mmCIF file of C-alpha atoms in Angstrom:
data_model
loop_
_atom_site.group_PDB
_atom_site.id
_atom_site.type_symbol
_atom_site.label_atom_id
_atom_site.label_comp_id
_atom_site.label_asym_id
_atom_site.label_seq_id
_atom_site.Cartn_x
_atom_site.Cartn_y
_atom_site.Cartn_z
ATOM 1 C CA UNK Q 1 -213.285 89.692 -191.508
ATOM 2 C CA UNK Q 2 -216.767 91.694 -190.931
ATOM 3 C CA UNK Q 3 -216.226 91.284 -187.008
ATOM 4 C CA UNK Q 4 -212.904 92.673 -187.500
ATOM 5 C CA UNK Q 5 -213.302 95.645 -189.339
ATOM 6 C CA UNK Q 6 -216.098 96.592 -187.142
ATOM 7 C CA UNK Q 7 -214.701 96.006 -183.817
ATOM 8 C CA UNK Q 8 -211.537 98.495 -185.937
ATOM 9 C CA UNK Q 9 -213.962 100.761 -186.471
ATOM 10 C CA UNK Q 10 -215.436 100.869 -182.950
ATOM 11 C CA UNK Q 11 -212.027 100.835 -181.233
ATOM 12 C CA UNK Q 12 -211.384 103.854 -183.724
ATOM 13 C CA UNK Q 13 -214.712 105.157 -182.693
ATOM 14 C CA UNK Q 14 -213.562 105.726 -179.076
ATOM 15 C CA UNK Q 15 -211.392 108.157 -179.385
ATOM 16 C CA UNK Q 16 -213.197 110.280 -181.819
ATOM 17 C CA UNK Q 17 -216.267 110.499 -179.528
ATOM 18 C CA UNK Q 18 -218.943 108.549 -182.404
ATOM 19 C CA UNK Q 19 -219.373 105.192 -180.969
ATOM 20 C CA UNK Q 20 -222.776 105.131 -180.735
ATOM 21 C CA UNK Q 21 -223.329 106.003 -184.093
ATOM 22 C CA UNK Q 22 -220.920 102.703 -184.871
ATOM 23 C CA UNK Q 23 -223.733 100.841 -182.512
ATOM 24 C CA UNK Q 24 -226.438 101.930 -183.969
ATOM 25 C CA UNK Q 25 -225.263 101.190 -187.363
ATOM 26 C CA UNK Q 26 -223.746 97.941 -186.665
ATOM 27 C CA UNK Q 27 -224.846 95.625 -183.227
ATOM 28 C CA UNK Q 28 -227.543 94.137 -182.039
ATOM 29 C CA UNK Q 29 -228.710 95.054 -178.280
ATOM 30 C CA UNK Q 30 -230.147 92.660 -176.726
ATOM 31 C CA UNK Q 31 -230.971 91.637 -172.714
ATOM 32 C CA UNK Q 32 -231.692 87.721 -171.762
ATOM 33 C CA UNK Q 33 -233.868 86.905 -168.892
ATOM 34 C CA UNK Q 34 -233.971 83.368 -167.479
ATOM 35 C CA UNK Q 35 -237.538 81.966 -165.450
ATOM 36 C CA UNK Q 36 -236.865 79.246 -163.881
ATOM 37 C CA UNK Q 37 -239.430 76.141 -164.486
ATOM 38 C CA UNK Q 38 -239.956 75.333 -160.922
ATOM 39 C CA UNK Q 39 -240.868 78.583 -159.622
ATOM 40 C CA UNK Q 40 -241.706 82.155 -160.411
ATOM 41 C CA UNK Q 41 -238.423 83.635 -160.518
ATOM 42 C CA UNK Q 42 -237.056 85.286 -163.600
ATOM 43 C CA UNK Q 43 -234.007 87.660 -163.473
ATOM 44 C CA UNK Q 44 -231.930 89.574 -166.350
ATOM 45 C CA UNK Q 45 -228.644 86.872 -167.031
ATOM 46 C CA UNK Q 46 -226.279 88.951 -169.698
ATOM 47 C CA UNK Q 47 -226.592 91.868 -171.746
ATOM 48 C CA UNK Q 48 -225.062 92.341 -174.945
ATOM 49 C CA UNK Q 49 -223.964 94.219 -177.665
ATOM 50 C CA UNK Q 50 -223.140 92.224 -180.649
ATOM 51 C CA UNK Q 51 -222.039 92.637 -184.319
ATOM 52 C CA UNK Q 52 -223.891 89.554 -185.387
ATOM 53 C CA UNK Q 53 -226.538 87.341 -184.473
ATOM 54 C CA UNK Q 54 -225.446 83.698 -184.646
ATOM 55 C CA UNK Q 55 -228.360 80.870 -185.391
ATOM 56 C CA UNK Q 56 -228.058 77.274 -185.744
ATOM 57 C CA UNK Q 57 -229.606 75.261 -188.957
ATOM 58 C CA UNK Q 58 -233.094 74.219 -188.015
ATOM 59 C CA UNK Q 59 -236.189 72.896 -190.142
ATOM 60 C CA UNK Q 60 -237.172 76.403 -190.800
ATOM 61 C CA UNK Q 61 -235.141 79.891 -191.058
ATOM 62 C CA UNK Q 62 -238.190 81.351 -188.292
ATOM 63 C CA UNK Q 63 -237.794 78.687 -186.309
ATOM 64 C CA UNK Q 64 -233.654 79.138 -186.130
ATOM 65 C CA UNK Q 65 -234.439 82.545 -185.167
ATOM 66 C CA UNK Q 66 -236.945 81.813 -182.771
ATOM 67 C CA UNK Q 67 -234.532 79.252 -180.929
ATOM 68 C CA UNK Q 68 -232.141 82.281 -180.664
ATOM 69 C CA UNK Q 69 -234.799 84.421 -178.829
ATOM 70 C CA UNK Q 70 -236.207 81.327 -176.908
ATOM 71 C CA UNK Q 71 -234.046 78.543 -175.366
ATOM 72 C CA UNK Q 72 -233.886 76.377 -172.286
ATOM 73 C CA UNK Q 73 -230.756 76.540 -169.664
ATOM 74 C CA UNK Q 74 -229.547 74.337 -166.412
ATOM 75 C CA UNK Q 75 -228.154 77.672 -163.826
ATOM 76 C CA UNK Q 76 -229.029 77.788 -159.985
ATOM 77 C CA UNK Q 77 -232.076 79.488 -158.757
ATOM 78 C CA UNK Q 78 -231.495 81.490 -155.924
ATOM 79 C CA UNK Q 79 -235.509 80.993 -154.905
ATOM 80 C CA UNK Q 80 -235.201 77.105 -155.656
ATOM 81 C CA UNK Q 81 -231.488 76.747 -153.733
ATOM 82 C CA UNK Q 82 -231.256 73.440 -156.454
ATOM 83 C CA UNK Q 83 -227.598 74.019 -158.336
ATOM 84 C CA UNK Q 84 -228.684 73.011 -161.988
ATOM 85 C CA UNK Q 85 -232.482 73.931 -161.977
ATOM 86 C CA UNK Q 86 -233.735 74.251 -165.586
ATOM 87 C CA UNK Q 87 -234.577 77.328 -166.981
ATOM 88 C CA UNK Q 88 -236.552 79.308 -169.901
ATOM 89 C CA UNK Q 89 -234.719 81.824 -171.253
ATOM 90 C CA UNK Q 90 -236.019 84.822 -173.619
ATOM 91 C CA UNK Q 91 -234.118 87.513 -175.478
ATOM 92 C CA UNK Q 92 -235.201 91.059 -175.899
ATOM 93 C CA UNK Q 93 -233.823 93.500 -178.445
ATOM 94 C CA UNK Q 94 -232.987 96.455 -176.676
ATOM 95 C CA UNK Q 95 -232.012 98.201 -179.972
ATOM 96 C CA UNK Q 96 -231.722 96.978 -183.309
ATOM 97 C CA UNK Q 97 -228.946 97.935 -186.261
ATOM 98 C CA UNK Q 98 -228.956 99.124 -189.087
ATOM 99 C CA UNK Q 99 -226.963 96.246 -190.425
ATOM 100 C CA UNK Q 100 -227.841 93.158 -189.291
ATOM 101 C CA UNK Q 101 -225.482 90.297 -189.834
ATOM 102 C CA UNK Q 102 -226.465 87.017 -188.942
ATOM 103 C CA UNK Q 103 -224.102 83.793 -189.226
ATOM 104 C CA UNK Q 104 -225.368 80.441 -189.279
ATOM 105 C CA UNK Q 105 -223.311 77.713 -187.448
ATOM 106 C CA UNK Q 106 -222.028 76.168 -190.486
ATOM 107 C CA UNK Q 107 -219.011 74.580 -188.266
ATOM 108 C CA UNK Q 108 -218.931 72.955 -185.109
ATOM 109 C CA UNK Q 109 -217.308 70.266 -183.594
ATOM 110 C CA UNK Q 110 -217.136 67.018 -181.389
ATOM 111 C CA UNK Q 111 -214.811 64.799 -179.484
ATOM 112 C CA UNK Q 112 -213.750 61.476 -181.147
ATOM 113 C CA UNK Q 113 -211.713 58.944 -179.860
ATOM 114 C CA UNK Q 114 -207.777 59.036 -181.436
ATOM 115 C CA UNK Q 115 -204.715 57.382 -180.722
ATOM 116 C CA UNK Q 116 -204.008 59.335 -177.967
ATOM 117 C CA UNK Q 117 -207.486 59.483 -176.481
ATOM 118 C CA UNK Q 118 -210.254 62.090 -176.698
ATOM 119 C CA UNK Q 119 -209.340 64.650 -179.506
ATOM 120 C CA UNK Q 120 -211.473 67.276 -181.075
ATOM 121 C CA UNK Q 121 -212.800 67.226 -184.394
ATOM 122 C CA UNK Q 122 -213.920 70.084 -186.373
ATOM 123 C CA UNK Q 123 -217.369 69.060 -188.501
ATOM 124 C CA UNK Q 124 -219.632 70.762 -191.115
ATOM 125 C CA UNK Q 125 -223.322 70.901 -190.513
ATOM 126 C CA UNK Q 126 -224.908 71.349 -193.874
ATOM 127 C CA UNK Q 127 -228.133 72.776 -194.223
ATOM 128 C CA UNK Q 128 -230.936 73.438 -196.764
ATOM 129 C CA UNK Q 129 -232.918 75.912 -194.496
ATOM 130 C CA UNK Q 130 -234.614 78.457 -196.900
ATOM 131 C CA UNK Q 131 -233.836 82.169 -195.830
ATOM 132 C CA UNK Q 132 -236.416 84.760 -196.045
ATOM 133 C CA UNK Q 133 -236.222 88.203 -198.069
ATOM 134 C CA UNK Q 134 -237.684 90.090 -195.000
ATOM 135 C CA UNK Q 135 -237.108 89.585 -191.770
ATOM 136 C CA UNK Q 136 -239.475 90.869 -189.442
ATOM 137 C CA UNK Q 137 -238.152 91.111 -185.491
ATOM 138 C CA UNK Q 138 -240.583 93.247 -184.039
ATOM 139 C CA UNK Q 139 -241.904 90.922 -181.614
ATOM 140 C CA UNK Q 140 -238.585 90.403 -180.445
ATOM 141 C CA UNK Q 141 -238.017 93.841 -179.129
ATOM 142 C CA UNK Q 142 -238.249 94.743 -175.098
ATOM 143 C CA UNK Q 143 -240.792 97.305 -176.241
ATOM 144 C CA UNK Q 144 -242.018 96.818 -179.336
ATOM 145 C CA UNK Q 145 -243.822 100.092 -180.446
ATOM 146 C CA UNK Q 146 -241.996 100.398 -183.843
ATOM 147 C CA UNK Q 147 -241.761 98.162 -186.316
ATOM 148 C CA UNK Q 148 -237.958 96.121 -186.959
ATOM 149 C CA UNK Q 149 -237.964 94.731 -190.113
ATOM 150 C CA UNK Q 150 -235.229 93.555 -192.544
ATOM 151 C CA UNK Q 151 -234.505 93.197 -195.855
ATOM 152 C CA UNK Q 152 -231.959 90.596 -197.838
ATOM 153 C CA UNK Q 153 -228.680 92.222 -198.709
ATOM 154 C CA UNK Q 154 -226.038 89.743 -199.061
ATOM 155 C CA UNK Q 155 -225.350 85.984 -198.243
ATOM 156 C CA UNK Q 156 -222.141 84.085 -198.157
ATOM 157 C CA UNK Q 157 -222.006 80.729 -198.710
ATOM 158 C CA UNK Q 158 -219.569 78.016 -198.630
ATOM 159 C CA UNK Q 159 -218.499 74.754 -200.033
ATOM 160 C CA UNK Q 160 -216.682 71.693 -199.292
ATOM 161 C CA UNK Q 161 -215.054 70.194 -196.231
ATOM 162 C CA UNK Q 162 -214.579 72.235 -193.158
ATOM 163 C CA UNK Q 163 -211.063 72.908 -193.285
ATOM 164 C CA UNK Q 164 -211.082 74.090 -196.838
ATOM 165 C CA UNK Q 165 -213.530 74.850 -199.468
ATOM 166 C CA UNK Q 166 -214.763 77.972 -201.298
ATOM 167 C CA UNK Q 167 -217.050 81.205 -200.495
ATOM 168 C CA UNK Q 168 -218.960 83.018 -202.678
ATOM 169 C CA UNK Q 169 -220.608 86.206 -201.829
ATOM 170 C CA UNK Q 170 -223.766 87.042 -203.470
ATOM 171 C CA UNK Q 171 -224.674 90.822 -203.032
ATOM 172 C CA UNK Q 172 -227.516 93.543 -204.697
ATOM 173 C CA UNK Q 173 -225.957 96.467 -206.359
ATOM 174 C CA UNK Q 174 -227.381 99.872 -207.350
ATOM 175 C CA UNK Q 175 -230.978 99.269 -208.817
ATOM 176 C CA UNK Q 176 -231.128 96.055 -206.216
ATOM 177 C CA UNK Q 177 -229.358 94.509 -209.443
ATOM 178 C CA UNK Q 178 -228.102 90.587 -207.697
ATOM 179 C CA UNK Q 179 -224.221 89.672 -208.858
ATOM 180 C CA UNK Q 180 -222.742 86.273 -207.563
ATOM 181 C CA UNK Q 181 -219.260 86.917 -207.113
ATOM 182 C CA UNK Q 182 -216.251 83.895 -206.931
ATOM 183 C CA UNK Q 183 -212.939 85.392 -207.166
ATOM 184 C CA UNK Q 184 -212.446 86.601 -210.577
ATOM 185 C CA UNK Q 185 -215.963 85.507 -211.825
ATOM 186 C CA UNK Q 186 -219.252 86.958 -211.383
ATOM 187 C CA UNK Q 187 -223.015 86.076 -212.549
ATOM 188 C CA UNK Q 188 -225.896 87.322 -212.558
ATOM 189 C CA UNK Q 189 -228.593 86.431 -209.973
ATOM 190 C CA UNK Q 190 -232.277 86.483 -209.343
ATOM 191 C CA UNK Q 191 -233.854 86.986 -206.210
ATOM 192 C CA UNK Q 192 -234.755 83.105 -206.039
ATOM 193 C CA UNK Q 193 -231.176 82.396 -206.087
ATOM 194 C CA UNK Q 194 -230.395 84.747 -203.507
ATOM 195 C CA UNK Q 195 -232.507 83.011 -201.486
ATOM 196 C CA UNK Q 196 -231.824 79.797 -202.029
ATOM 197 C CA UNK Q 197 -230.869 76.628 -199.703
ATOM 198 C CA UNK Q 198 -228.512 75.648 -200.716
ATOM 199 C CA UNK Q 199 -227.555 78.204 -203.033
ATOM 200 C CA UNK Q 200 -226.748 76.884 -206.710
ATOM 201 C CA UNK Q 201 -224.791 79.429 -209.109
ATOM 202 C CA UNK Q 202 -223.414 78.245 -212.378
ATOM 203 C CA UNK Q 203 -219.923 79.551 -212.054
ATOM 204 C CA UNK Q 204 -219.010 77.134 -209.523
ATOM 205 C CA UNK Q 205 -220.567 74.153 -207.104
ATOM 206 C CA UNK Q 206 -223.449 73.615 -204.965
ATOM 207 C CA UNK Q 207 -222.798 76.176 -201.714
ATOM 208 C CA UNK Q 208 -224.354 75.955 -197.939
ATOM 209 C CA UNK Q 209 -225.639 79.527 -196.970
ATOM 210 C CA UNK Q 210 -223.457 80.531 -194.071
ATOM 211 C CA UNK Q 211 -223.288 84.324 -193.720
ATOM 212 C CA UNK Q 212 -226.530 86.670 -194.594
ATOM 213 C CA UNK Q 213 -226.624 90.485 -194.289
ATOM 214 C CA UNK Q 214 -229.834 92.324 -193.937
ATOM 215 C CA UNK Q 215 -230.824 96.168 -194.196
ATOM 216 C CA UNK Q 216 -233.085 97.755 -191.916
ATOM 217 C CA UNK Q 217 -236.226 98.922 -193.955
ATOM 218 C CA UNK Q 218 -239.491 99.298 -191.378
ATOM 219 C CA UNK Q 219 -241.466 99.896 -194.228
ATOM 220 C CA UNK Q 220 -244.125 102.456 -194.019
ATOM 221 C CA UNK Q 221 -244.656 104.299 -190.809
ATOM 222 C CA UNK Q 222 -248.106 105.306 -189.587
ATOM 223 C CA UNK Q 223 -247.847 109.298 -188.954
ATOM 224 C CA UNK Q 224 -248.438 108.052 -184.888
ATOM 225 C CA UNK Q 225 -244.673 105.865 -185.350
ATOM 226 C CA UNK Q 226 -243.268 108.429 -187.635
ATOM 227 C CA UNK Q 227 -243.621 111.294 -184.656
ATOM 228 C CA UNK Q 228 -242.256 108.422 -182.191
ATOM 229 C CA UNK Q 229 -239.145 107.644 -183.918
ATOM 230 C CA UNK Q 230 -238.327 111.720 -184.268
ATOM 231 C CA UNK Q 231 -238.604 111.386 -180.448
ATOM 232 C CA UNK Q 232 -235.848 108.250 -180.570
#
């Protein structure tokens, strides 16, 4: 639903000439390069624009992130002339939003063997990764002069098999007061059980954290950064 409304609002955005203010508010630039590991060749693969940044569970919420900034992929090298050379890939952040959403891959899937052959099957990976209250993705930036930092807004979670279940949003309010919120009900939160893995409210069963929504806050500036970002 959060992809949809903003992708309404950008489309929206178009004609009334303020798209880049939906950008900056909303997606995630970013430019991958890929070096290949035989030779010194490196070249720019895709460049995006996203609404969300999508991680996959790992031991450690840094090192999901990392993974997303730093991977490994089989594409030809011109240089090489081998088809399916591997590669090291790394993702810069052109420019980062104000919201950031990030979505952990809470679903996937694999084939399995039915009664008419290969057939897909839709699986839940549960996870217990801790998520942190700040999130800090300056290195990550192309150039990384100002500081990117981020700071826990929301998380959805979810519960039960994949193709059903429950969410629960759990959000601040004014005076960063922290309401878990299923359906009808609501109850009160700390900011340990915001930030729990999985997340464990009273009101209704254990839940996997699957959706988290941060809030730029860079903290404070030097007066060198604060005279750079008047220039940005």
């Amino acid at each position: 639903m959060y992809i949809k409304v903003v992708e309404y609002m950008r489309n929206a955005s178009l004609a009334k000439g303020w798209s880049n203010q939906i950008r900056s508010l909303f997606h995630l630039d970013t430019v991958q390069y890929a070096q290949c590991q035989m030779c010194p060749a490196t070249r720019v693969v895709i460049e995006e624009s996203n609404a969300e940044m999508a991680i996959h569970p790992s031991a450690t919420f840094d090192a999901a992130i990392r993974t997303y900034f730093y991977d490994t992929i089989d594409m030809h090298c011109d240089t090489c002339r081998v088809h399916e050379q591997s590669h090291w890939t790394r993702r810069e952040i052109v420019a980062g939003p104000q919201y950031l959403k990030i979505r952990i891959n809470l679903f996937g899937g694999r084939m399995v063997m039915g009664d008419e052959g290969l057939e897909y099957q839709g699986i839940k990976i549960p996870h217990s990764m801790p998520i942190h209250e700040v999130l800090d993705l300056t290195q990550y930036q192309e150039v990384p002069t100002l500081p990117l930092r981020y700071k826990i807004h929301s998380v959805i979670s979810h519960s039960d098999p994949i193709y059903s279940g429950h969410y629960v949003c759990s959000t601040k309010g004014q005076g960063n007061d922290i309401t878990c919120i299923s359906d009808t009900h609501k109850e009160p939160f700390n900011l340990q059980s915001l930030l729990q893995s999985p997340q464990r409210p009273t009101i209704t069963g254990q839940k996997d954290v699957y959706v988290l929504t941060y809030v730029r806050d860079d903290g404070v500036l030097t007066d060198a950064q604060k005279a750079l970002k008047k220039l940005l």
